[in-house]
Amino acid sequence: MPHKIKNIAEAVTAYIRSGQSMMVGGFGRGGVPFSIIDYLADHPEQYKGLILYKNDANEPDLGIGRLLKNRQVKHLYTTHIGLNPAFIAQMNAGEIACTLTPQGIFAEKIRAGGAGIPAFLSDIGLHTSYAKGKEKMTLDGQNYILERAYHADVAIICADMVDQKGNCWWQGSNRNMCVAMGTACDHVIVEAKEIVDTGRLQPENIHLPGVFVSAVVRAEPRRHQQEAAA
Amino acid sequence: MPHKIKNIAEAVTAYIRSGQSMMVGGFGRGGVPFSIIDYLADHPEQYKGLILYKNDANEPDLGIGRLLKNRQVKHLYTTHIGLNPAFIAQMNAGEIACTLTPQGIFAEKIRAGGAGIPAFLSDIGLHTSYAKGKEKMTLDGQNYILERAYHADVAIICADMVDQKGNCWWQGSNRNMCVAMGTACDHVIVEAKEIVDTGRLQPENIHLPGVFVSAVVRAEPRRHQQEAAA
Amino acid sequence: MSFHRQMTGKDEIILRRAAQEVQQGQTINLGIGLPTMLPIFLPATIDVMFHAENGCLGMGKPVDNGTPDYPVIDAGGRACHLVSGAACFDSVLSFTIVRGGRLDLVILGAFEVAINGDLANWTIPGKSTPGMGGGMEVAQKAKRVMVLSHHLDKNGRAKLAEKCSLPLTAPGCVDTLITEQAVFRRQNGRLTLVSLHPDTTLEIATSPFDFKVPVAQKLETWRA
Amino acid sequence: MSFHRQMTGKDEIILRRAAQEVQQGQTINLGIGLPTMLPIFLPATIDVMFHAENGCLGMGKPVDNGTPDYPVIDAGGRACHLVSGAACFDSVLSFTIVRGGRLDLVILGAFEVAINGDLANWTIPGKSTPGMGGGMEVAQKAKRVMVLSHHLDKNGRAKLAEKCSLPLTAPGCVDTLITEQAVFRRQNGRLTLVSLHPDTTLEIATSPFDFKVPVAQKLETWRA
């Protein structure tokens, strides 16, 4: 089987287009595919009008914060934006659409998209403003929100160890939304902190099997780390 | 934190009662808690009228095949019974209720029970006799079955390595339904092929965190293996 | 549990022909019975990944003297090796792969296949209900469904019927049917005879049918 | 990202009192801000497991000189050690733990708490909407919700209100409210003052309220 390793330009050119929906892994910095995002942010004219799914909005000049600042994003689906005041200002000015969802439901909607489940019931946020305007359903006398699955054209995620077949493993808390996103998109580009030989990851300990992965790219030294070191 | 290791009699006495619903791990022989099942089958008067959830019906004198043969089970929720002709005869004679569900939907219903999702939509089996009498729902013009979550009083599962806090790891294909079942019940008894010191399992490679586990028991040498060896 | 089966001459013809349908790099699920024996007939140059419902991707050769207690079994209960790059997971992720449409090819046995691609292989009401296992899902969601079957059942009736009399596993799902006499592919919604084994003729192969089977204008040469 | 905060004398009083509420063996989730500092005040004999939404159970001490790039961070972005027996997982399993009701205790900050236990801590419309993150789920599903808060906000208004004016995180979820002046527990559906810090009096503690706060007949001694 031909290996899946590509360089970033190849992978991005093959799978990402303006106007697409794109899931981006990460919670805080762990799991964020910084090298792929930086490539997109360095080519703002080629990749715009994106619909993003990301747990949080990173910081203004970091990760998807760069895409937001460049106005390459038309809609952000997320759970938390508390750390990006520039984005909050953009949102308040109506320049970008933002949909906030409780974090576990956000993860569950993505997972459902990957698992071929079009919708599920949930009582999370039922008696809050989150429920306003959402489809409801009654089951055994209880009221629920009908939560629809999320599915996107492409996922970009960062994993700690990846083999040539695309099998992925994450360290510590870096896994977060990456596994669910890796199952819920037509194509998945994995940014690998370390590429290992196929067979080195123990089969039982693989977090995301390579069958979901279209391409593996090597993580580059991080710009903000370089700057911090300079 | 006090460790969770108990002997089988202690754990069964603490968490299992006649008439309860019980999920039983395993697909074929992998993941089946044979020692706990044998204990239940050796005390047929104390543990009867059980409602079981199990991927398959094992063989007549093995695993839940023993519980079925002893008539300790009043309802079996499963996906495949092809290998237990004695049970098929019981079922055809109306002595036991049996609900057959497509295997992935069976797994998904259990997972939903663990994840606090009361129901989800699915198109699996929609145009087959499986769909007859099931609740339906239309979403964006597509018809779906409303699949309800499974939840049970107790799960019994077998894992390959378990630490004192109940963190579990499975080898090869032994994991099957065990993880989902381990999340979907009020109490979970894990039968451990090997009990390891807390800290020995790498945190990233734990398949089921101990938070879900009530008790850990040691697997005993298997009766059918002893007999085969005799 | 185990579903071992002695291979007959007809089985071998079917399996050799089926092996020709497998493409490089595919993710494949094999049903219980005849399909399980397909890997023996694949050339060494073909690199594919076999999926097993119970939770593996990358099933390899059967284990010599493997017992059902071996830690890696296929969905039929047979002890198997794993290939390099294999992954093991639980039933939930296993069916995320299936329902997510990640199976390129699933190869199944059948009680009946209808000319419109309907498949029945999970219950003979009142007689035998082994259960659907993962069959409904793989049949409904794989990119391509191939059925391997003897041309005639034990009673001498054709396995390919005008309409299934048994409860369906999935409607209109069969893309390819391979018997020891012929290959049928679904074209314009109907399974169409597209190739004949050299040992048979169109007359012999179509004689068991009490309905008109579509036949391709130009037959493909039998490959094996 | 990080949510560091300098600890004040009031913070310390609140945290010392809150630590007394923690029970042996509990599974606990700590919200961003003040609650994150609770572990410093727990006695060494208490053995609990801290859950972080991003995917760990068994968060330990902060890492000296830890950067946000450290592979284990808590939900507030702080680099942390793992304790022995910790498990790491993904967001999906993390919230299976939350929605499955496995959290014994969640300790949160608040914009407002209402006397009926309503909690508002995720948005101040038109001014600040950090987002609910995992807050709605932990507040709605934990077995016990404890809020840590200064008795008065920056404008001198009581954090405990007769009714929340802000959009709710979850209704009727707060079981315990701890401020530097008092402990309130929900009794008969209403947060009731059950304990007073020795430095205050009932008159001082209740004077900021423009409504009648329920007070227990017999006050508990303040523990710290």
mmCIF file of C-alpha atoms in Angstrom, chain A residues 1 4 114 162-168 182-188 190 206-216, chain C residues 25-29 48-51 56-58 85-89 93-98 100-105 143:
data_model
loop_
_atom_site.group_PDB
_atom_site.id
_atom_site.type_symbol
_atom_site.label_atom_id
_atom_site.label_comp_id
_atom_site.label_asym_id
_atom_site.label_seq_id
_atom_site.Cartn_x
_atom_site.Cartn_y
_atom_site.Cartn_z
ATOM 1 C CA MET A 1 0.000 0.000 0.000
ATOM 2 C CA LYS A 4 0.413 8.497 2.888
ATOM 3 C CA GLY A 114 -18.351 10.121 11.683
ATOM 4 C CA VAL A 162 1.845 8.677 13.129
ATOM 5 C CA ASP A 163 2.926 5.769 10.933
ATOM 6 C CA GLN A 164 3.062 5.628 7.129
ATOM 7 C CA LYS A 165 -0.429 4.127 6.936
ATOM 8 C CA GLY A 166 -1.805 7.064 8.917
ATOM 9 C CA ASN A 167 -2.349 5.272 12.230
ATOM 10 C CA CYS A 168 -2.278 7.946 14.950
ATOM 11 C CA GLY A 182 -10.726 12.379 12.071
ATOM 12 C CA THR A 183 -13.796 10.197 11.554
ATOM 13 C CA ALA A 184 -16.228 12.922 10.446
ATOM 14 C CA CYS A 185 -14.730 14.348 7.260
ATOM 15 C CA ASP A 186 -14.325 13.307 3.646
ATOM 16 C CA HIS A 187 -10.577 13.845 3.909
ATOM 17 C CA VAL A 188 -8.232 14.021 6.854
ATOM 18 C CA VAL A 190 -2.744 14.592 9.925
ATOM 19 C CA ILE A 206 -3.691 3.188 18.061
ATOM 20 C CA HIS A 207 -6.165 5.988 18.777
ATOM 21 C CA LEU A 208 -7.255 6.655 15.183
ATOM 22 C CA PRO A 209 -6.769 3.945 12.546
ATOM 23 C CA GLY A 210 -5.207 5.015 9.254
ATOM 24 C CA VAL A 211 -8.315 4.051 7.286
ATOM 25 C CA PHE A 212 -9.703 7.504 8.120
ATOM 26 C CA VAL A 213 -6.547 9.362 7.036
ATOM 27 C CA SER A 214 -5.896 10.763 3.535
ATOM 28 C CA ALA A 215 -2.456 12.297 4.077
ATOM 29 C CA VAL A 216 0.257 12.634 6.709
ATOM 30 C CA GLY C 25 -5.277 -0.584 -1.185
ATOM 31 C CA GLN C 26 -8.878 -1.526 -0.463
ATOM 32 C CA THR C 27 -10.427 -1.875 2.986
ATOM 33 C CA ILE C 28 -12.416 -5.116 2.901
ATOM 34 C CA ASN C 29 -14.813 -6.941 5.179
ATOM 35 C CA VAL C 48 -5.301 -4.632 1.261
ATOM 36 C CA MET C 49 -6.595 -4.305 4.845
ATOM 37 C CA PHE C 50 -9.178 -6.749 6.144
ATOM 38 C CA HIS C 51 -11.701 -5.398 8.634
ATOM 39 C CA CYS C 56 -9.580 -5.177 14.007
ATOM 40 C CA LEU C 57 -8.356 -3.644 10.796
ATOM 41 C CA GLY C 58 -5.487 -5.607 9.300
ATOM 42 C CA GLY C 85 0.073 -1.527 10.564
ATOM 43 C CA ALA C 86 -3.002 -3.290 11.932
ATOM 44 C CA ALA C 87 -5.183 -1.512 14.487
ATOM 45 C CA CYS C 88 -7.390 -3.025 17.189
ATOM 46 C CA PHE C 89 -10.389 -1.166 18.594
ATOM 47 C CA LEU C 93 -15.257 2.314 16.426
ATOM 48 C CA SER C 94 -15.530 -0.816 14.297
ATOM 49 C CA PHE C 95 -19.013 0.209 13.201
ATOM 50 C CA THR C 96 -18.019 3.848 12.902
ATOM 51 C CA ILE C 97 -15.781 2.497 10.142
ATOM 52 C CA VAL C 98 -18.706 0.546 8.654
ATOM 53 C CA GLY C 100 -19.048 5.930 8.013
ATOM 54 C CA GLY C 101 -18.704 4.276 4.609
ATOM 55 C CA ARG C 102 -15.021 3.374 4.963
ATOM 56 C CA LEU C 103 -15.375 -0.186 3.630
ATOM 57 C CA ASP C 104 -14.449 -0.274 -0.045
ATOM 58 C CA LEU C 105 -15.690 -3.806 -0.475
ATOM 59 C CA LYS C 143 -19.095 1.104 -1.171
#
